[in-house]
Every structure is written in C-alpha cells, then in structure tokens.
PDB file of C-alpha atoms in Angstrom:
ATOM      1  CA  GLY W 169     -68.090  16.090  30.010  1.00  0.00           C
ATOM      2  CA  LEU W 170     -68.746  17.453  33.473  1.00  0.00           C
ATOM      3  CA  VAL W 171     -67.388  20.889  32.510  1.00  0.00           C
ATOM      4  CA  LEU W 172     -69.727  21.095  29.529  1.00  0.00           C
ATOM      5  CA  ALA W 173     -72.545  19.753  31.702  1.00  0.00           C
ATOM      6  CA  TRP W 174     -72.123  22.710  34.079  1.00  0.00           C
ATOM      7  CA  PHE W 175     -72.183  25.062  31.092  1.00  0.00           C
ATOM      8  CA  PHE W 176     -75.246  23.507  29.459  1.00  0.00           C
ATOM      9  CA  ALA W 177     -77.078  23.308  32.778  1.00  0.00           C
ATOM     10  CA  GLY W 178     -78.189  26.791  31.799  1.00  0.00           C
ATOM     11  CA  ILE W 179     -80.680  25.190  29.393  1.00  0.00           C
ATOM     12  CA  PRO W 180     -82.953  23.421  31.919  1.00  0.00           C
ATOM     13  CA  PHE W 181     -82.378  26.065  34.584  1.00  0.00           C
ATOM     14  CA  GLY W 182     -83.156  28.912  32.197  1.00  0.00           C
ATOM     15  CA  SER W 183     -86.200  27.071  30.897  1.00  0.00           C
ATOM     16  CA  ALA W 184     -87.445  26.608  34.441  1.00  0.00           C
ATOM     17  CA  ILE W 185     -87.013  30.309  35.207  1.00  0.00           C
ATOM     18  CA  GLY W 186     -89.003  31.040  32.053  1.00  0.00           C
ATOM     19  CA  TYR W 187     -91.936  28.921  33.211  1.00  0.00           C
ATOM     20  CA  LEU W 188     -91.867  30.395  36.707  1.00  0.00           C
ATOM     21  CA  PHE W 189     -91.447  33.979  35.490  1.00  0.00           C
ATOM     22  CA  GLY W 190     -94.012  33.588  32.717  1.00  0.00           C
ATOM     23  CA  GLY W 191     -96.580  32.076  35.028  1.00  0.00           C
ATOM     24  CA  ALA W 192     -96.164  34.834  37.606  1.00  0.00           C
ATOM     25  CA  MET W 193     -96.289  37.606  35.007  1.00  0.00           C
ATOM     26  CA  GLU W 194     -99.347  36.107  33.318  1.00  0.00           C
ATOM     27  CA  GLY W 195    -101.147  35.856  36.632  1.00  0.00           C
ATOM     28  CA  ALA W 196    -100.381  39.450  37.544  1.00  0.00           C
ATOM     29  CA  PHE W 197    -100.488  41.340  34.227  1.00  0.00           C
ATOM     30  CA  GLY W 198    -102.074  39.066  31.615  1.00  0.00           C
ATOM     31  CA  TRP W 199    -100.712  36.664  28.997  1.00  0.00           C
ATOM     32  CA  ARG W 200     -98.985  39.333  26.860  1.00  0.00           C
ATOM     33  CA  ALA W 201     -96.714  40.551  29.673  1.00  0.00           C
ATOM     34  CA  PRO W 202     -94.248  37.610  29.662  1.00  0.00           C
ATOM     35  CA  PHE W 203     -93.553  38.158  25.955  1.00  0.00           C
ATOM     36  CA  ARG W 204     -92.754  41.816  26.562  1.00  0.00           C
ATOM     37  CA  PHE W 205     -90.439  41.268  29.514  1.00  0.00           C
ATOM     38  CA  ALA W 206     -88.719  38.052  28.390  1.00  0.00           C
ATOM     39  CA  ALA W 207     -86.568  39.974  25.890  1.00  0.00           C
ATOM     40  CA  ILE W 208     -84.909  42.123  28.542  1.00  0.00           C
ATOM     41  CA  PRO W 209     -82.387  39.529  29.864  1.00  0.00           C
ATOM     42  CA  GLY W 210     -81.374  38.698  26.292  1.00  0.00           C
ATOM     43  CA  VAL W 211     -80.693  42.329  25.464  1.00  0.00           C
ATOM     44  CA  VAL W 212     -78.628  42.782  28.644  1.00  0.00           C
ATOM     45  CA  LEU W 213     -76.584  39.619  27.999  1.00  0.00           C
ATOM     46  CA  ALA W 214     -76.032  40.629  24.366  1.00  0.00           C
ATOM     47  CA  ALA W 215     -74.600  43.971  25.525  1.00  0.00           C
ATOM     48  CA  ILE W 216     -72.305  42.181  27.988  1.00  0.00           C
ATOM     49  CA  CYS W 217     -71.087  39.827  25.251  1.00  0.00           C
ATOM     50  CA  LEU W 218     -70.123  42.810  23.067  1.00  0.00           C
ATOM     51  CA  LEU W 219     -67.804  43.968  25.846  1.00  0.00           C
ATOM     52  CA  MET W 220     -66.084  40.609  26.340  1.00  0.00           C
ATOM     53  CA  LYS W 221     -62.435  40.410  25.278  1.00  0.00           C
ATOM     54  CA  ASP W 222     -60.601  37.629  23.456  1.00  0.00           C
ATOM     55  CA  THR W 223     -58.378  36.092  26.128  1.00  0.00           C
ATOM     56  CA  ARG W 224     -56.150  34.097  23.763  1.00  0.00           C
ATOM     57  CA  PRO W 225     -52.472  35.163  23.634  1.00  0.00           C
ATOM     58  CA  VAL W 226     -51.668  37.989  21.228  1.00  0.00           C
ATOM     59  CA  GLY W 227     -50.382  36.599  17.963  1.00  0.00           C
ATOM     60  CA  GLN W 228     -52.100  33.224  18.279  1.00  0.00           C
ATOM     61  CA  ALA W 229     -53.546  32.177  14.940  1.00  0.00           C
ATOM     62  CA  ARG W 230     -57.220  33.026  14.476  1.00  0.00           C
ATOM     63  CA  HIS W 231     -58.647  30.376  12.209  1.00  0.00           C
ATOM     64  CA  ARG W 232     -61.621  31.339  10.110  1.00  0.00           C
ATOM     65  CA  ALA W 233     -63.826  28.502   8.964  1.00  0.00           C
ATOM     66  CA  THR W 234     -63.563  27.688   5.280  1.00  0.00           C
ATOM     67  CA  LEU W 235     -65.809  25.730   2.952  1.00  0.00           C
ATOM     68  CA  GLY W 236     -63.359  22.858   3.376  1.00  0.00           C
ATOM     69  CA  ASP W 237     -63.966  22.915   7.135  1.00  0.00           C
ATOM     70  CA  TYR W 238     -67.701  22.521   6.588  1.00  0.00           C
ATOM     71  CA  ARG W 239     -67.135  19.691   4.138  1.00  0.00           C
ATOM     72  CA  GLY W 240     -64.746  18.086   6.609  1.00  0.00           C
ATOM     73  CA  LEU W 241     -67.523  17.790   9.191  1.00  0.00           C
ATOM     74  CA  LEU W 242     -69.421  15.581   6.718  1.00  0.00           C
ATOM     75  CA  ARG W 243     -66.544  13.100   6.860  1.00  0.00           C
ATOM     76  CA  ILE W 244     -66.879  12.549  10.627  1.00  0.00           C
ATOM     77  CA  PRO W 245     -69.472   9.747  11.079  1.00  0.00           C
ATOM     78  CA  SER W 246     -69.937  10.212  14.824  1.00  0.00           C
ATOM     79  CA  TYR W 247     -70.528  13.946  14.313  1.00  0.00           C
ATOM     80  CA  LEU W 248     -73.291  13.246  11.784  1.00  0.00           C
ATOM     81  CA  TYR W 249     -74.961  10.688  14.072  1.00  0.00           C
ATOM     82  CA  ASN W 250     -74.689  13.135  16.958  1.00  0.00           C
ATOM     83  CA  VAL W 251     -76.244  16.038  15.073  1.00  0.00           C
ATOM     84  CA  GLY W 252     -79.062  13.788  13.861  1.00  0.00           C
ATOM     85  CA  ALA W 253     -79.731  12.528  17.373  1.00  0.00           C
ATOM     86  CA  GLN W 254     -79.643  15.997  18.908  1.00  0.00           C
ATOM     87  CA  THR W 255     -82.035  17.257  16.221  1.00  0.00           C
ATOM     88  CA  ALA W 256     -84.502  14.460  17.006  1.00  0.00           C
ATOM     89  CA  MET W 257     -84.104  15.140  20.729  1.00  0.00           C
ATOM     90  CA  THR W 258     -84.669  18.884  20.241  1.00  0.00           C
ATOM     91  CA  PHE W 259     -87.732  18.098  18.127  1.00  0.00           C
ATOM     92  CA  ALA W 260     -89.234  16.088  20.993  1.00  0.00           C
ATOM     93  CA  ILE W 261     -88.269  18.493  23.779  1.00  0.00           C
ATOM     94  CA  GLY W 262     -89.338  21.568  21.828  1.00  0.00           C
ATOM     95  CA  GLY W 263     -92.799  20.276  21.009  1.00  0.00           C
ATOM     96  CA  MET W 264     -93.550  18.975  24.466  1.00  0.00           C
ATOM     97  CA  SER W 265     -92.073  21.826  26.515  1.00  0.00           C
ATOM     98  CA  PHE W 266     -93.951  24.445  24.480  1.00  0.00           C
ATOM     99  CA  TRP W 267     -97.330  22.805  25.036  1.00  0.00           C
ATOM    100  CA  ALA W 268     -96.804  21.150  28.441  1.00  0.00           C
ATOM    101  CA  PRO W 269     -98.480  23.825  30.630  1.00  0.00           C
ATOM    102  CA  ALA W 270    -101.477  24.000  28.279  1.00  0.00           C
ATOM    103  CA  TYR W 271    -101.703  20.208  28.282  1.00  0.00           C
ATOM    104  CA  PHE W 272    -101.650  19.929  32.066  1.00  0.00           C
ATOM    105  CA  TYR W 273    -104.119  22.799  32.440  1.00  0.00           C
ATOM    106  CA  ASP W 274    -106.595  22.250  29.586  1.00  0.00           C
ATOM    107  CA  GLN W 275    -106.570  18.508  29.053  1.00  0.00           C
ATOM    108  CA  ARG W 276    -105.563  17.001  32.376  1.00  0.00           C
ATOM    109  CA  GLY W 277    -107.812  19.230  34.489  1.00  0.00           C
ATOM    110  CA  GLN W 278    -105.210  21.003  36.605  1.00  0.00           C
ATOM    111  CA  ALA W 279    -107.236  23.937  37.884  1.00  0.00           C
ATOM    112  CA  ASP W 280    -104.609  26.686  38.288  1.00  0.00           C
ATOM    113  CA  LEU W 281    -102.342  27.587  35.329  1.00  0.00           C
ATOM    114  CA  GLU W 282     -99.982  29.611  37.524  1.00  0.00           C
ATOM    115  CA  ARG W 283     -99.596  26.604  39.826  1.00  0.00           C
ATOM    116  CA  VAL W 284     -98.971  24.357  36.801  1.00  0.00           C
ATOM    117  CA  ASN W 285     -96.174  26.669  35.650  1.00  0.00           C
ATOM    118  CA  LEU W 286     -94.739  26.682  39.167  1.00  0.00           C
ATOM    119  CA  ILE W 287     -94.706  22.883  39.456  1.00  0.00           C
ATOM    120  CA  PHE W 288     -93.504  22.236  35.912  1.00  0.00           C
ATOM    121  CA  GLY W 289     -90.846  24.936  36.223  1.00  0.00           C
ATOM    122  CA  GLY W 290     -89.623  23.424  39.483  1.00  0.00           C
ATOM    123  CA  ILE W 291     -89.488  19.949  37.948  1.00  0.00           C
ATOM    124  CA  THR W 292     -87.566  21.266  34.929  1.00  0.00           C
ATOM    125  CA  ALA W 293     -85.058  23.081  37.150  1.00  0.00           C
ATOM    126  CA  VAL W 294     -84.392  20.236  39.580  1.00  0.00           C
ATOM    127  CA  ALA W 295     -84.617  17.241  37.232  1.00  0.00           C
ATOM    128  CA  GLY W 296     -82.855  19.036  34.376  1.00  0.00           C
ATOM    129  CA  LEU W 297     -79.994  20.325  36.518  1.00  0.00           C
ATOM    130  CA  ILE W 298     -79.382  16.984  38.258  1.00  0.00           C
ATOM    131  CA  ALA W 299     -79.644  15.005  35.006  1.00  0.00           C
ATOM    132  CA  THR W 300     -77.289  17.315  33.116  1.00  0.00           C
ATOM    133  CA  LEU W 301     -74.594  17.101  35.805  1.00  0.00           C
ATOM    134  CA  VAL W 302     -74.989  13.362  36.455  1.00  0.00           C
ATOM    135  CA  GLY W 303     -74.958  12.621  32.726  1.00  0.00           C
ATOM    136  CA  GLY W 304     -71.747  14.595  32.260  1.00  0.00           C
ATOM    137  CA  TRP W 305     -70.066  12.878  35.210  1.00  0.00           C
ATOM    138  CA  LEU W 306     -71.223   9.407  34.170  1.00  0.00           C
ATOM    139  CA  GLY W 307     -70.044   9.926  30.598  1.00  0.00           C
ATOM    140  CA  ASP W 308     -66.565  10.932  31.832  1.00  0.00           C
ATOM    141  CA  TRP W 309     -66.384   7.967  34.212  1.00  0.00           C
ATOM    142  CA  LEU W 310     -67.436   5.387  31.634  1.00  0.00           C
ATOM    143  CA  ALA W 311     -65.243   6.893  28.907  1.00  0.00           C
ATOM    144  CA  ARG W 312     -62.186   5.508  30.720  1.00  0.00           C
ATOM    145  CA  ARG W 313     -63.367   2.016  29.797  1.00  0.00           C
ATOM    146  CA  ASP W 314     -65.660   2.530  26.799  1.00  0.00           C
ATOM    147  CA  SER W 315     -64.711   4.655  23.788  1.00  0.00           C
ATOM    148  CA  GLY W 316     -68.391   5.059  22.887  1.00  0.00           C
ATOM    149  CA  ALA W 317     -69.492   5.946  26.416  1.00  0.00           C
ATOM    150  CA  TYR W 318     -70.706   9.467  25.657  1.00  0.00           C
ATOM    151  CA  PHE W 319     -73.113   8.101  23.047  1.00  0.00           C
ATOM    152  CA  HIS W 320     -74.121   5.100  25.130  1.00  0.00           C
ATOM    153  CA  VAL W 321     -75.078   7.353  28.046  1.00  0.00           C
ATOM    154  CA  SER W 322     -76.969   9.712  25.738  1.00  0.00           C
ATOM    155  CA  GLY W 323     -78.782   6.954  23.857  1.00  0.00           C
ATOM    156  CA  ILE W 324     -79.859   4.919  26.868  1.00  0.00           C
ATOM    157  CA  GLY W 325     -81.075   8.039  28.660  1.00  0.00           C
ATOM    158  CA  MET W 326     -83.185   9.027  25.657  1.00  0.00           C
ATOM    159  CA  LEU W 327     -84.678   5.539  25.312  1.00  0.00           C
ATOM    160  CA  LEU W 328     -85.683   5.653  28.988  1.00  0.00           C
ATOM    161  CA  ALA W 329     -87.336   9.031  28.462  1.00  0.00           C
ATOM    162  CA  PHE W 330     -89.859   7.486  26.067  1.00  0.00           C
ATOM    163  CA  PRO W 331     -91.623   5.109  28.513  1.00  0.00           C
ATOM    164  CA  ALA W 332     -91.470   7.769  31.225  1.00  0.00           C
ATOM    165  CA  THR W 333     -93.290  10.145  28.878  1.00  0.00           C
ATOM    166  CA  LEU W 334     -95.945   7.555  28.055  1.00  0.00           C
ATOM    167  CA  ALA W 335     -96.465   6.901  31.768  1.00  0.00           C
ATOM    168  CA  MET W 336     -96.872  10.646  32.368  1.00  0.00           C
ATOM    169  CA  LEU W 337     -99.582  10.825  29.683  1.00  0.00           C
ATOM    170  CA  TYR W 338    -101.644   7.929  31.038  1.00  0.00           C
ATOM    171  CA  THR W 339    -101.160   8.175  34.806  1.00  0.00           C
ATOM    172  CA  PRO W 340    -103.625  10.148  36.976  1.00  0.00           C
ATOM    173  CA  PHE W 341    -102.450  13.174  38.919  1.00  0.00           C
ATOM    174  CA  PRO W 342    -100.686  13.767  41.227  1.00  0.00           C
ATOM    175  CA  LEU W 343     -98.690  10.588  40.409  1.00  0.00           C
ATOM    176  CA  ALA W 344     -98.233  11.845  36.853  1.00  0.00           C
ATOM    177  CA  TRP W 345     -95.901  14.543  38.179  1.00  0.00           C
ATOM    178  CA  ILE W 346     -93.449  11.821  39.235  1.00  0.00           C
ATOM    179  CA  PHE W 347     -93.297  10.442  35.702  1.00  0.00           C
ATOM    180  CA  CYS W 348     -93.005  14.003  34.410  1.00  0.00           C
ATOM    181  CA  PHE W 349     -89.924  14.374  36.623  1.00  0.00           C
ATOM    182  CA  LEU W 350     -88.454  11.141  35.235  1.00  0.00           C
ATOM    183  CA  ALA W 351     -89.194  12.133  31.637  1.00  0.00           C
ATOM    184  CA  VAL W 352     -87.471  15.500  32.060  1.00  0.00           C
ATOM    185  CA  PHE W 353     -84.570  13.831  33.870  1.00  0.00           C
ATOM    186  CA  PHE W 354     -83.843  11.365  31.081  1.00  0.00           C
ATOM    187  CA  LEU W 355     -84.444  13.938  28.337  1.00  0.00           C
ATOM    188  CA  PHE W 356     -81.645  16.115  29.722  1.00  0.00           C
ATOM    189  CA  PHE W 357     -79.286  13.260  30.566  1.00  0.00           C
ATOM    190  CA  ASN W 358     -77.490  13.574  27.217  1.00  0.00           C
ATOM    191  CA  ILE W 359     -76.634  17.287  27.297  1.00  0.00           C
ATOM    192  CA  GLY W 360     -73.090  16.982  28.693  1.00  0.00           C
ATOM    193  CA  PRO W 361     -72.011  13.742  26.940  1.00  0.00           C
ATOM    194  CA  ALA W 362     -73.411  14.640  23.508  1.00  0.00           C
ATOM    195  CA  ASN W 363     -71.712  18.044  23.422  1.00  0.00           C
ATOM    196  CA  THR W 364     -68.471  16.611  24.759  1.00  0.00           C
ATOM    197  CA  ALA W 365     -68.507  14.207  21.817  1.00  0.00           C
ATOM    198  CA  ILE W 366     -68.666  17.143  19.386  1.00  0.00           C
ATOM    199  CA  ALA W 367     -65.595  18.691  21.019  1.00  0.00           C
ATOM    200  CA  ASN W 368     -63.701  15.384  21.052  1.00  0.00           C
ATOM    201  CA  VAL W 369     -64.115  14.570  17.347  1.00  0.00           C
ATOM    202  CA  THR W 370     -63.325  18.004  15.879  1.00  0.00           C
ATOM    203  CA  LYS W 371     -60.004  19.811  15.705  1.00  0.00           C
ATOM    204  CA  PRO W 372     -59.703  22.841  18.024  1.00  0.00           C
ATOM    205  CA  GLU W 373     -59.557  25.292  15.134  1.00  0.00           C
ATOM    206  CA  VAL W 374     -62.960  24.166  13.796  1.00  0.00           C
ATOM    207  CA  GLN W 375     -64.778  23.376  17.050  1.00  0.00           C
ATOM    208  CA  ALA W 376     -66.679  26.668  17.017  1.00  0.00           C
ATOM    209  CA  THR W 377     -67.842  25.892  13.488  1.00  0.00           C
ATOM    210  CA  ALA W 378     -68.837  22.351  14.486  1.00  0.00           C
ATOM    211  CA  PHE W 379     -70.938  23.591  17.395  1.00  0.00           C
ATOM    212  CA  ALA W 380     -72.481  26.377  15.321  1.00  0.00           C
ATOM    213  CA  VAL W 381     -73.532  23.972  12.554  1.00  0.00           C
ATOM    214  CA  ALA W 382     -74.956  21.507  15.084  1.00  0.00           C
ATOM    215  CA  ILE W 383     -76.923  24.200  16.914  1.00  0.00           C
ATOM    216  CA  PHE W 384     -78.294  25.628  13.666  1.00  0.00           C
ATOM    217  CA  ILE W 385     -79.439  22.235  12.354  1.00  0.00           C
ATOM    218  CA  MET W 386     -80.966  21.007  15.605  1.00  0.00           C
ATOM    219  CA  HIS W 387     -83.091  24.137  15.982  1.00  0.00           C
ATOM    220  CA  ALA W 388     -83.909  24.691  12.299  1.00  0.00           C
ATOM    221  CA  PHE W 389     -85.130  21.111  11.898  1.00  0.00           C
ATOM    222  CA  GLY W 390     -85.997  20.408  15.546  1.00  0.00           C
ATOM    223  CA  ASP W 391     -87.920  22.788  17.769  1.00  0.00           C
ATOM    224  CA  ALA W 392     -88.780  25.134  14.906  1.00  0.00           C
ATOM    225  CA  PHE W 393     -91.107  22.446  13.525  1.00  0.00           C
ATOM    226  CA  SER W 394     -92.403  20.480  16.474  1.00  0.00           C
ATOM    227  CA  PRO W 395     -94.533  23.100  18.331  1.00  0.00           C
ATOM    228  CA  PRO W 396     -96.610  23.901  15.199  1.00  0.00           C
ATOM    229  CA  LEU W 397     -96.915  20.168  14.504  1.00  0.00           C
ATOM    230  CA  VAL W 398     -98.213  19.457  18.003  1.00  0.00           C
ATOM    231  CA  GLY W 399    -100.602  22.379  17.666  1.00  0.00           C
ATOM    232  CA  ALA W 400    -101.907  21.099  14.325  1.00  0.00           C
ATOM    233  CA  VAL W 401    -102.431  17.598  15.724  1.00  0.00           C
ATOM    234  CA  ALA W 402    -104.142  19.053  18.797  1.00  0.00           C
ATOM    235  CA  ASP W 403    -106.518  21.058  16.588  1.00  0.00           C
ATOM    236  CA  ARG W 404    -107.538  17.888  14.794  1.00  0.00           C
ATOM    237  CA  TRP W 405    -107.484  15.517  17.785  1.00  0.00           C
ATOM    238  CA  ASN W 406    -105.918  16.583  21.103  1.00  0.00           C
ATOM    239  CA  LEU W 407    -102.609  17.450  22.769  1.00  0.00           C
ATOM    240  CA  GLU W 408    -102.133  13.929  24.089  1.00  0.00           C
ATOM    241  CA  ILE W 409    -101.950  12.552  20.545  1.00  0.00           C
ATOM    242  CA  GLY W 410     -99.660  15.436  19.616  1.00  0.00           C
ATOM    243  CA  PHE W 411     -97.310  14.454  22.416  1.00  0.00           C
ATOM    244  CA  LEU W 412     -97.401  10.829  21.288  1.00  0.00           C
ATOM    245  CA  VAL W 413     -96.391  11.857  17.767  1.00  0.00           C
ATOM    246  CA  VAL W 414     -93.342  13.897  18.792  1.00  0.00           C
ATOM    247  CA  SER W 415     -92.309  11.520  21.583  1.00  0.00           C
ATOM    248  CA  PHE W 416     -91.404   8.860  19.017  1.00  0.00           C
ATOM    249  CA  MET W 417     -88.482  11.096  18.064  1.00  0.00           C
ATOM    250  CA  MET W 418     -86.984  10.152  21.439  1.00  0.00           C
ATOM    251  CA  LEU W 419     -86.592   6.623  20.111  1.00  0.00           C
ATOM    252  CA  VAL W 420     -85.024   7.965  16.915  1.00  0.00           C
ATOM    253  CA  ALA W 421     -82.523  10.001  18.932  1.00  0.00           C
ATOM    254  CA  GLY W 422     -81.683   7.092  21.231  1.00  0.00           C
ATOM    255  CA  PHE W 423     -81.044   4.642  18.406  1.00  0.00           C
ATOM    256  CA  LEU W 424     -78.963   7.177  16.443  1.00  0.00           C
ATOM    257  CA  TRP W 425     -76.660   7.682  19.433  1.00  0.00           C
ATOM    258  CA  LEU W 426     -76.316   3.950  20.025  1.00  0.00           C
ATOM    259  CA  ALA W 427     -75.641   3.351  16.321  1.00  0.00           C
ATOM    260  CA  GLY W 428     -73.010   6.091  16.224  1.00  0.00           C
ATOM    261  CA  ALA W 429     -71.158   4.845  19.318  1.00  0.00           C
ATOM    262  CA  ARG W 430     -69.002   2.474  17.257  1.00  0.00           C
ATOM    263  CA  PHE W 431     -67.473   5.434  15.405  1.00  0.00           C
ATOM    264  CA  LEU W 432     -66.890   7.720  18.381  1.00  0.00           C
ATOM    265  CA  GLY W 433     -63.610   6.295  19.658  1.00  0.00           C
ATOM    266  CA  ARG W 434     -62.069   6.137  16.190  1.00  0.00           C
ATOM    267  CA  ASP W 435     -63.064   9.694  15.311  1.00  0.00           C
ATOM    268  CA  ALA W 436     -61.764  11.045  18.627  1.00  0.00           C
ATOM    269  CA  ALA W 437     -58.478   9.159  18.166  1.00  0.00           C
ATOM    270  CA  LYS W 438     -57.934  10.835  14.798  1.00  0.00           C
ATOM    271  CA  VAL W 439     -58.169  14.269  16.390  1.00  0.00           C
ATOM    272  CA  ALA W 440     -55.907  13.284  19.306  1.00  0.00           C
ATOM    273  CA  PHE W 441     -53.334  11.846  16.893  1.00  0.00           C
ATOM    274  CA  HIS W 442     -53.487  14.957  14.708  1.00  0.00           C
TER     275      HIS W 442
END
C-alpha cells in the first residue's frame, strides 16, 4: 500500500503543478498559453517510455490478456466494488477540481485568479501528498488485523470528504481554505489502499489488464462526465449547486468501499492460494 501510495502521489502533486503552472502562464501570456505548453511534458515522457526496456528475465512467459481474463474480472466482487467506488470518486474529484479556481474567483469573490491558483495548487500538493502516503501506510498497518482494511480506510476517508466539502462551500474566507485542505486530504486518502486492493485480488499475469480496465472505466464514466455536468448546472443556477450535485458521489464511493470490504479478504486469499 505504501509503495503504491508513493507511485500514485504523482496524481495530487502533478495536479498541483498544473494549477501553479497554469496560473502563472495565464497571468503572463493569457489563458490560451497553459493549453499550449501543458502538452510538452507529456510528449517528453512519452518519448522516454518508448525507450524503456522490459526488465523481466529473458524467457519469462509474457501473458497476453484474453477475453477470458476480462470475464474473470467480473467474477471478483471486491474488484467490481472497487472500480465502482473509484469511478464515483473520480466523478466527484474531476468535476470539482476542474471548476474550483473559477468557483473561488467568480462566486466566492477571491480577487486574484493567479493567487487562487497558487493557494489551491499548494493545498492540492501538500494535502494530496500527505493524504496519499498516510492512507497507504494506514491501510498496510490495519491490514495485519483486518482483511477489509484497504476498503475501510478508503470508504471512511471518502465519507469524511463529504462534510468537509460542504463546510468549504458555506464557510467564509479565509477559513474556507482550511476546509478545502481537509476536503482534498480525505479525497486523496484512498489512492494507495484502493489500488493495492486491485493488485491483491488479481493474479500477477492479469494485473496490468485489471488496472487498465479500472482506469478506463473510472475516467470514461467519471471525470469525462462531471465537468460538463457541473458547467451545465452552473449555467442554469450556479457553481455551488453544481458542486453539491457531484459531491454526493463521495457518499456513493464511500458506501461502495464499505460494502465491498466483506469480500476483500476472501478474494485476496484466492489469489494467494493460487
């Protein structure tokens, strides 16, 4: 859990760099500039990935996913609960993170958009990084005593994110930034435990497939839909109501993880036994 937490810490840290970089570029060169320059790191990293070598021993079997492997994932209850919860979580995070600077600037009266990006980026970096690492460590520690620990940690963290988000929406500034920090913290608390659970309940030869399917579903049905939904609600009412709509998916994610916890130990034991 802690190893995967270090890996996935790139999500909040990268997001924070995006806010900081985007805000600085917008202030200096206009709002189009961040879109032009944001692609450069991706192109560089893609080129590096093409040069990476397979470090597995020569002759080791290279398993290619089959249709049976995909069908097999449907027979792992904890995997299905996990993918559903992560999709709901991504739906909430995607909608709110996309519109957060505009919300703080346009609706909550924060006078300087560049400063908003700086503060929100800093909160995302610090709260997200700490939460991701602490969540991974806590999941590992509790897993020694509780077979459903990775889901319990993820679910409780997500349920705590909901009231923190509500408090952020209805608390005056600058106190609202504290609740923003707490909301981001609890939203990212599940990253290490939830992804560790995927690895623990799938056989090594299909783990790449399991992660790929999960990532595809959570983005296709998560943050691909929520930003336009928030925007549509904001056009009709305002961003605050848009945030309220998507924030209820935090509760969905939390309850899915807690409901799936009873299957996690059994599913992991099957893989260990195999």
